[in-house]
């Protein structure tokens, strides 16, 4: 019988899987979604077009499957999480993690600082607030047109 992963361990699985997904490993969509409870709440408070929380494992699977797109993955090199600092709280379900996604995309440096606040229960993420610069992420991954189109809809 395996031991239930801690909040720290689950977070580390997330930041291990996301770069693989972004680099084109589509199997990571299912692997990442499996880290979340069937009913969960994932928020991106800094999203420029408003934050619509992801509330189910299935909505997360779809979110991960959309990824940054094949054109971004084609020019992406050495994408990884670095400078990881995990702050464990007095609540064993909660971790706050600071890190930076780094790599190169189409020969240009990619630097995307992040802060995640996760609540993990029974080895699954039940709540997450992910803070990152979505405008910079859209620029780096060549999705500014999509972002601007969404902003015009408001």
GROMACS .gro file of C-alpha atoms in nm:
model
  154
    1UNK     CA    1   0.000   0.000   0.000
    2UNK     CA    2   0.147   0.336  -0.100
    3UNK     CA    3   0.161   0.637   0.125
    4UNK     CA    4  -0.061   0.937   0.047
    5UNK     CA    5   0.151   1.217  -0.104
    6UNK     CA    6   0.195   1.536   0.096
    7UNK     CA    7   0.101   1.881  -0.030
    8UNK     CA    8   0.468   1.944  -0.105
    9UNK     CA    9   0.499   1.622  -0.307
   10UNK     CA   10   0.184   1.697  -0.507
   11UNK     CA   11   0.308   2.048  -0.586
   12UNK     CA   12   0.641   1.906  -0.706
   13UNK     CA   13   0.450   1.669  -0.937
   14UNK     CA   14   0.263   1.967  -1.084
   15UNK     CA   15   0.578   2.164  -1.165
   16UNK     CA   16   0.739   1.850  -1.305
   17UNK     CA   17   0.444   1.774  -1.534
   18UNK     CA   18   0.361   2.122  -1.663
   19UNK     CA   19   0.693   2.173  -1.848
   20UNK     CA   20   0.655   1.828  -2.005
   21UNK     CA   21   0.303   1.916  -2.118
   22UNK     CA   22   0.409   2.254  -2.256
   23UNK     CA   23   0.698   2.088  -2.440
   24UNK     CA   24   0.450   1.865  -2.621
   25UNK     CA   25   0.393   1.556  -2.404
   26UNK     CA   26   0.013   1.534  -2.438
   27UNK     CA   27  -0.005   1.242  -2.190
   28UNK     CA   28   0.066   1.495  -1.915
   29UNK     CA   29  -0.287   1.638  -1.950
   30UNK     CA   30  -0.430   1.323  -1.789
   31UNK     CA   31  -0.142   1.287  -1.543
   32UNK     CA   32  -0.179   1.646  -1.424
   33UNK     CA   33  -0.560   1.628  -1.404
   34UNK     CA   34  -0.523   1.317  -1.186
   35UNK     CA   35  -0.350   1.532  -0.922
   36UNK     CA   36  -0.678   1.716  -0.859
   37UNK     CA   37  -0.989   1.607  -0.670
   38UNK     CA   38  -1.305   1.539  -0.873
   39UNK     CA   39  -1.444   1.862  -0.726
   40UNK     CA   40  -1.178   2.128  -0.689
   41UNK     CA   41  -1.131   2.502  -0.723
   42UNK     CA   42  -0.843   2.641  -0.927
   43UNK     CA   43  -0.819   3.018  -0.962
   44UNK     CA   44  -0.589   3.244  -1.164
   45UNK     CA   45  -0.646   3.579  -0.989
   46UNK     CA   46  -0.411   3.770  -1.220
   47UNK     CA   47  -0.576   3.653  -1.543
   48UNK     CA   48  -0.632   3.965  -1.758
   49UNK     CA   49  -0.975   3.867  -1.889
   50UNK     CA   50  -1.122   3.771  -1.555
   51UNK     CA   51  -1.081   3.456  -1.359
   52UNK     CA   52  -1.327   3.178  -1.422
   53UNK     CA   53  -1.237   2.914  -1.166
   54UNK     CA   54  -1.186   2.556  -1.283
   55UNK     CA   55  -1.413   2.348  -1.060
   56UNK     CA   56  -1.374   1.987  -1.171
   57UNK     CA   57  -1.103   1.742  -1.264
   58UNK     CA   58  -1.258   1.718  -1.611
   59UNK     CA   59  -1.242   2.096  -1.665
   60UNK     CA   60  -0.876   2.082  -1.564
   61UNK     CA   61  -0.812   1.796  -1.806
   62UNK     CA   62  -0.956   2.014  -2.086
   63UNK     CA   63  -0.753   2.314  -1.966
   64UNK     CA   64  -0.432   2.112  -1.970
   65UNK     CA   65  -0.515   1.954  -2.306
   66UNK     CA   66  -0.547   2.302  -2.463
   67UNK     CA   67  -0.191   2.387  -2.353
   68UNK     CA   68   0.004   2.666  -2.521
   69UNK     CA   69  -0.032   2.519  -2.870
   70UNK     CA   70   0.191   2.315  -3.098
   71UNK     CA   71   0.369   2.618  -3.247
   72UNK     CA   72   0.492   2.724  -2.902
   73UNK     CA   73   0.611   2.372  -2.819
   74UNK     CA   74   0.801   2.353  -3.149
   75UNK     CA   75   1.026   2.646  -3.053
   76UNK     CA   76   1.052   2.563  -2.683
   77UNK     CA   77   1.380   2.440  -2.535
   78UNK     CA   78   1.487   2.341  -2.184
   79UNK     CA   79   1.158   2.446  -2.017
   80UNK     CA   80   1.171   2.379  -1.645
   81UNK     CA   81   1.080   2.508  -1.299
   82UNK     CA   82   1.370   2.668  -1.111
   83UNK     CA   83   1.431   2.870  -0.796
   84UNK     CA   84   1.167   2.664  -0.615
   85UNK     CA   85   1.093   2.775  -0.260
   86UNK     CA   86   0.817   2.592  -0.075
   87UNK     CA   87   0.669   2.749   0.236
   88UNK     CA   88   0.490   2.489   0.443
   89UNK     CA   89   0.219   2.633   0.664
   90UNK     CA   90   0.096   2.527   1.005
   91UNK     CA   91  -0.188   2.360   0.815
   92UNK     CA   92  -0.044   2.038   0.665
   93UNK     CA   93  -0.287   2.063   0.373
   94UNK     CA   94  -0.147   2.401   0.258
   95UNK     CA   95   0.175   2.500   0.084
   96UNK     CA   96   0.276   2.828  -0.071
   97UNK     CA   97   0.534   2.788  -0.344
   98UNK     CA   98   0.744   3.043  -0.529
   99UNK     CA   99   0.922   2.939  -0.846
  100UNK     CA  100   1.014   3.048  -1.196
  101UNK     CA  101   0.951   2.868  -1.522
  102UNK     CA  102   1.258   2.915  -1.743
  103UNK     CA  103   1.373   2.805  -2.083
  104UNK     CA  104   1.404   2.944  -2.431
  105UNK     CA  105   1.139   2.984  -2.695
  106UNK     CA  106   1.233   3.056  -3.054
  107UNK     CA  107   1.581   3.148  -2.930
  108UNK     CA  108   1.458   3.403  -2.672
  109UNK     CA  109   1.482   3.367  -2.295
  110UNK     CA  110   1.162   3.261  -2.124
  111UNK     CA  111   1.128   3.373  -1.762
  112UNK     CA  112   0.790   3.342  -1.594
  113UNK     CA  113   0.779   3.388  -1.214
  114UNK     CA  114   0.494   3.214  -1.030
  115UNK     CA  115   0.343   3.179  -0.685
  116UNK     CA  116   0.102   2.894  -0.614
  117UNK     CA  117  -0.108   2.847  -0.302
  118UNK     CA  118  -0.231   2.486  -0.285
  119UNK     CA  119  -0.457   2.296  -0.050
  120UNK     CA  120  -0.411   1.920  -0.081
  121UNK     CA  121  -0.634   1.669   0.095
  122UNK     CA  122  -0.590   1.292   0.074
  123UNK     CA  123  -0.316   1.343  -0.186
  124UNK     CA  124  -0.534   1.549  -0.424
  125UNK     CA  125  -0.550   1.923  -0.487
  126UNK     CA  126  -0.882   2.057  -0.367
  127UNK     CA  127  -0.795   2.425  -0.402
  128UNK     CA  128  -0.529   2.623  -0.583
  129UNK     CA  129  -0.462   2.989  -0.649
  130UNK     CA  130  -0.199   3.036  -0.918
  131UNK     CA  131  -0.040   3.378  -0.952
  132UNK     CA  132   0.160   3.448  -1.266
  133UNK     CA  133   0.191   3.722  -1.526
  134UNK     CA  134  -0.057   3.599  -1.787
  135UNK     CA  135   0.019   3.886  -2.022
  136UNK     CA  136   0.386   3.790  -2.028
  137UNK     CA  137   0.295   3.423  -2.067
  138UNK     CA  138   0.073   3.507  -2.364
  139UNK     CA  139   0.355   3.711  -2.518
  140UNK     CA  140   0.614   3.438  -2.466
  141UNK     CA  141   0.391   3.166  -2.611
  142UNK     CA  142   0.269   3.373  -2.906
  143UNK     CA  143  -0.090   3.402  -2.786
  144UNK     CA  144  -0.126   3.781  -2.757
  145UNK     CA  145  -0.376   3.786  -3.045
  146UNK     CA  146  -0.599   3.543  -2.856
  147UNK     CA  147  -0.568   3.749  -2.540
  148UNK     CA  148  -0.650   4.077  -2.718
  149UNK     CA  149  -0.948   3.916  -2.891
  150UNK     CA  150  -1.079   3.801  -2.553
  151UNK     CA  151  -1.029   4.151  -2.408
  152UNK     CA  152  -1.228   4.304  -2.695
  153UNK     CA  153  -1.519   4.077  -2.601
  154UNK     CA  154  -1.548   4.246  -2.260
   0.00000   0.00000   0.00000
